[in-house]
Short mmCIF file of C-alpha atoms in Angstrom, two decimals:
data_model
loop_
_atom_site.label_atom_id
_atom_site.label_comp_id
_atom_site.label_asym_id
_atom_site.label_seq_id
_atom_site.Cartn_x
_atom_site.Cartn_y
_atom_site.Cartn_z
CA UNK A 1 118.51 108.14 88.52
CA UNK A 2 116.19 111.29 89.61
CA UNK A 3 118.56 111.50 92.95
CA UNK A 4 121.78 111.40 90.63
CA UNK A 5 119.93 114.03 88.49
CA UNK A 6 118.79 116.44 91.48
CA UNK A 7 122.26 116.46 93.03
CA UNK A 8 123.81 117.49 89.67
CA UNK A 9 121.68 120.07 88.68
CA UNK A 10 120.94 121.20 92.76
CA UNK A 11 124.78 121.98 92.87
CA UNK A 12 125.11 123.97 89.74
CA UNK A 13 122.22 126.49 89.84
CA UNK A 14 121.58 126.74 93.62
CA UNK A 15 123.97 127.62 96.29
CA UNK A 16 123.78 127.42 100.30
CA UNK A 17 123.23 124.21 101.68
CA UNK A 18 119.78 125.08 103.17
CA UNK A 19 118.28 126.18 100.05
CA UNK A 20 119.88 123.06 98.54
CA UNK A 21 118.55 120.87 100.75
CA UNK A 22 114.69 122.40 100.38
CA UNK A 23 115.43 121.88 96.66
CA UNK A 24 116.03 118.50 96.68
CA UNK A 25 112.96 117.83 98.94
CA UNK A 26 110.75 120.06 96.61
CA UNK A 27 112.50 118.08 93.95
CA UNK A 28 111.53 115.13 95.51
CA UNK A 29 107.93 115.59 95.98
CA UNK A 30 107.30 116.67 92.65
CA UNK A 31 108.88 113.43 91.65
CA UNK A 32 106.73 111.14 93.93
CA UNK A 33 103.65 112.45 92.98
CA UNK A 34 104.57 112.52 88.57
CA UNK A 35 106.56 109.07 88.98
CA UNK A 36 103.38 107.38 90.56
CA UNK A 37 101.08 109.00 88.71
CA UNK A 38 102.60 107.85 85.58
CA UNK A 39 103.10 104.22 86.96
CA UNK A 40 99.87 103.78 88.77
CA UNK A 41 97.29 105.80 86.55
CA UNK A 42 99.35 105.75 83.07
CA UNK A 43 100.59 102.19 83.09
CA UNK A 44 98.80 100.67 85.84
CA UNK A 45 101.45 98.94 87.13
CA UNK A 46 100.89 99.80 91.21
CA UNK A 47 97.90 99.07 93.34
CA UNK A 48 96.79 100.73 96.39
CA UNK A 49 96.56 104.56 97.83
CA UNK A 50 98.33 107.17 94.94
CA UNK A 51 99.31 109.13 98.81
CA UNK A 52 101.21 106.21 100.14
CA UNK A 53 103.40 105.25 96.70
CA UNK A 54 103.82 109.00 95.87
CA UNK A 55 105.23 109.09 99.44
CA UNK A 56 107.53 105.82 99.19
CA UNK A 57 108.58 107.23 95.62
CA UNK A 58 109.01 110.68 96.99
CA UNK A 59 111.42 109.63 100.12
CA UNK A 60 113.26 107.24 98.07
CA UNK A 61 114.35 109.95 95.93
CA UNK A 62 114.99 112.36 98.43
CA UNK A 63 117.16 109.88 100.93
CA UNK A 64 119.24 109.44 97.47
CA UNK A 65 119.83 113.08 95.94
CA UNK A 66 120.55 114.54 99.98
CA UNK A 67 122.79 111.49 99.94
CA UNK A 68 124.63 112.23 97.31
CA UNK A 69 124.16 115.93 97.54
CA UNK A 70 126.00 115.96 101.27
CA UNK A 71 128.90 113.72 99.71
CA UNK A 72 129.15 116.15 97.11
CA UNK A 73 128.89 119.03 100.28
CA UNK A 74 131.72 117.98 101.84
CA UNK A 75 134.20 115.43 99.55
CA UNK A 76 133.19 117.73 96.14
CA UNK A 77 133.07 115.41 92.78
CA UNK A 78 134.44 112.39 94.42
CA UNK A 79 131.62 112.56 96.70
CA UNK A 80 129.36 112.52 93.67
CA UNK A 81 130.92 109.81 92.32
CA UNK A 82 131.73 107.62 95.63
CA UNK A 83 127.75 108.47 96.05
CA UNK A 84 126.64 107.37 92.66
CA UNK A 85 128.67 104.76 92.59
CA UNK A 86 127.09 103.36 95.76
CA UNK A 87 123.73 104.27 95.02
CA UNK A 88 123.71 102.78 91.06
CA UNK A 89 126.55 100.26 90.68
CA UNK A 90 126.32 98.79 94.51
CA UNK A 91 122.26 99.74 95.70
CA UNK A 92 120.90 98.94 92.61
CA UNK A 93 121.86 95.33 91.57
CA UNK A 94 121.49 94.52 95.63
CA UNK A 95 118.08 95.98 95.66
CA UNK A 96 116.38 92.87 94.75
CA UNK A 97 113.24 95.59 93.37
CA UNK A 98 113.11 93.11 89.84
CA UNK A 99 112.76 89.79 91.95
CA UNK A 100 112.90 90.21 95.54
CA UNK A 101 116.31 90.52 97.77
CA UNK A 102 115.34 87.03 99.00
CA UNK A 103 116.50 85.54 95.83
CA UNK A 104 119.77 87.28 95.52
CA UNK A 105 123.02 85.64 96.69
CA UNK A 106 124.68 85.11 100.09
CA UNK A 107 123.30 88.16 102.18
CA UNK A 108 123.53 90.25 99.39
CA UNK A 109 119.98 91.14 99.19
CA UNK A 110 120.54 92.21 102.86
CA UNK A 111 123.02 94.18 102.01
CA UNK A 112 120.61 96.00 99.33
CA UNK A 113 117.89 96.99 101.72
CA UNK A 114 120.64 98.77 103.74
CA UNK A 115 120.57 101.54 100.56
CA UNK A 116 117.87 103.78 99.34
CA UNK A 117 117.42 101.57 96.05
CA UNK A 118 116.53 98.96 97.89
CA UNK A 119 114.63 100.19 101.06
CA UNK A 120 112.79 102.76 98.74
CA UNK A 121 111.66 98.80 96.56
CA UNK A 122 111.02 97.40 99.64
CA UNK A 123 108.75 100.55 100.68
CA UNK A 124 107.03 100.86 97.48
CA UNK A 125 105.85 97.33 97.25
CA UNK A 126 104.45 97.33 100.92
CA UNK A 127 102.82 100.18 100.14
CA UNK A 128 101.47 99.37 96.33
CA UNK A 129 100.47 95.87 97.35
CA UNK A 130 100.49 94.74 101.18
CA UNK A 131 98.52 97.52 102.53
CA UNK A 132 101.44 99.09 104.10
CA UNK A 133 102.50 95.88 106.14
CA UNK A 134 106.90 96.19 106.56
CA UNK A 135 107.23 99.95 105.79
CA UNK A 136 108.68 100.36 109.52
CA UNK A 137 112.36 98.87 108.18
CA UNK A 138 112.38 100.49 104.83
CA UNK A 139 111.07 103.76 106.55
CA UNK A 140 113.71 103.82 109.06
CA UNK A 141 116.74 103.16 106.61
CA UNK A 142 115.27 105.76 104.02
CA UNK A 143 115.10 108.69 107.00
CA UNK A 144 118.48 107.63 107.90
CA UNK A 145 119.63 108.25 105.05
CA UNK A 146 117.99 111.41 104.74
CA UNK A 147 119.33 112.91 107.46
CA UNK A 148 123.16 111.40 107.02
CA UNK A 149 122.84 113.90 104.09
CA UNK A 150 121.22 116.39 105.28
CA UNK A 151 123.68 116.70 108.34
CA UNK A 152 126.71 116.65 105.23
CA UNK A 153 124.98 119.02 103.19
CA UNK A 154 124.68 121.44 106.43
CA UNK A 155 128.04 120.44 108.00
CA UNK A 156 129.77 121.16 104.20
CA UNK A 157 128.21 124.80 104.21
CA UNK A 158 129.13 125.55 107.70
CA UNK A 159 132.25 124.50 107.23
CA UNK A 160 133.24 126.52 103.77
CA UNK A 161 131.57 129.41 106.41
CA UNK A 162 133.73 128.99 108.86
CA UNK A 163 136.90 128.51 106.19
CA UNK A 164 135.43 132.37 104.75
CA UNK A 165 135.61 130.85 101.79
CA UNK A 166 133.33 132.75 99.23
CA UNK A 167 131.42 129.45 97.37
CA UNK A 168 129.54 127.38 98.92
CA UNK A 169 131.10 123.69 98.78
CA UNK A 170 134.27 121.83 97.20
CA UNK A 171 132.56 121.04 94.15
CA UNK A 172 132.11 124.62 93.19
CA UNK A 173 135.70 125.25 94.92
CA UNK A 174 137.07 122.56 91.77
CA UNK A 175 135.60 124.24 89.23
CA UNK A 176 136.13 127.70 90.07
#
């Protein structure tokens, strides 16, 4: 939900794709660090270094909002929505964060640490309460994902550039 939240509110009050991008990752941290703080000092419900889960928490979000962001970048509100739609509808029940994607069926639970939800579970529980044993997987599907939308975010600014169009990205294009 954060990354759904960042990409709306990103879009609307800051514009060029590099600032947006810096946003989101600012956005991001800021998140990791209250989000964990909240879960592992407030309600005591994670174990292990506050550094490592604020981390997990932080790149889960920002692999989501860039995500979505860089759909948004290039496709305007159907990106948001083919985004979301992945990320809540598709990533979340598949995540297998409220039982484990072992437990899901068919390879569905596979499926589900293919997408932030469920790579950013998968990366949070190593970290909270394995020692950081298995981040490599979760890690590398999280920075993909990362830079998928950073390179959309980017490649949608260039390319309203290059169109000398005067906003930024289709989703501003729609509205204006």
């Amino acid at each position: 939900m954060g990354g759904l939240l960042a990409s709306v509110v990103l879009t609307r009050l800051v514009r060029g794709s590099t600032r947006r991008v810096t946003d989101v990752c600012g956005f991001a941290v800021a998140g990791g660090l209250s989000v964990t703080a909240i879960l592992q000092f407030w309600l005591g419900a994670l174990n292990g270094s506050y550094w490592a889960n604020s981390g997990a928490v932080a790149l889960t979000i920002a692999a989501t909002s860039l995500s979505i962001l860089g759909l948004m970048s290039v496709l305007g509100y159907v990106g948001f929505g083919l985004g979301a739609a992945t990320m809540m509808l598709i990533g979340n029940p598949l995540s297998g964060t409220a039982t484990a994607p072992e437990m899901l069926p068919g390879r569905s639970g596979a499926l589900g640490q293919l997408l932030p939800p469920g790579a950013g579970g998968q990366l949070l529980r190593s970290t909270a309460f394995f020692d950081g044993h298995g981040v490599t997987r979760p890690v590398v599907v999280l920075a993909a994902w990362l830079t998928l939308g950073s390179v959309l975010c980017l490649a949608g600014g260039l390319r309203a550039r290059a169109a000398g169009a005067t906003v930024e990205d289709p989703a501003d294009r729609a509205t204006a």
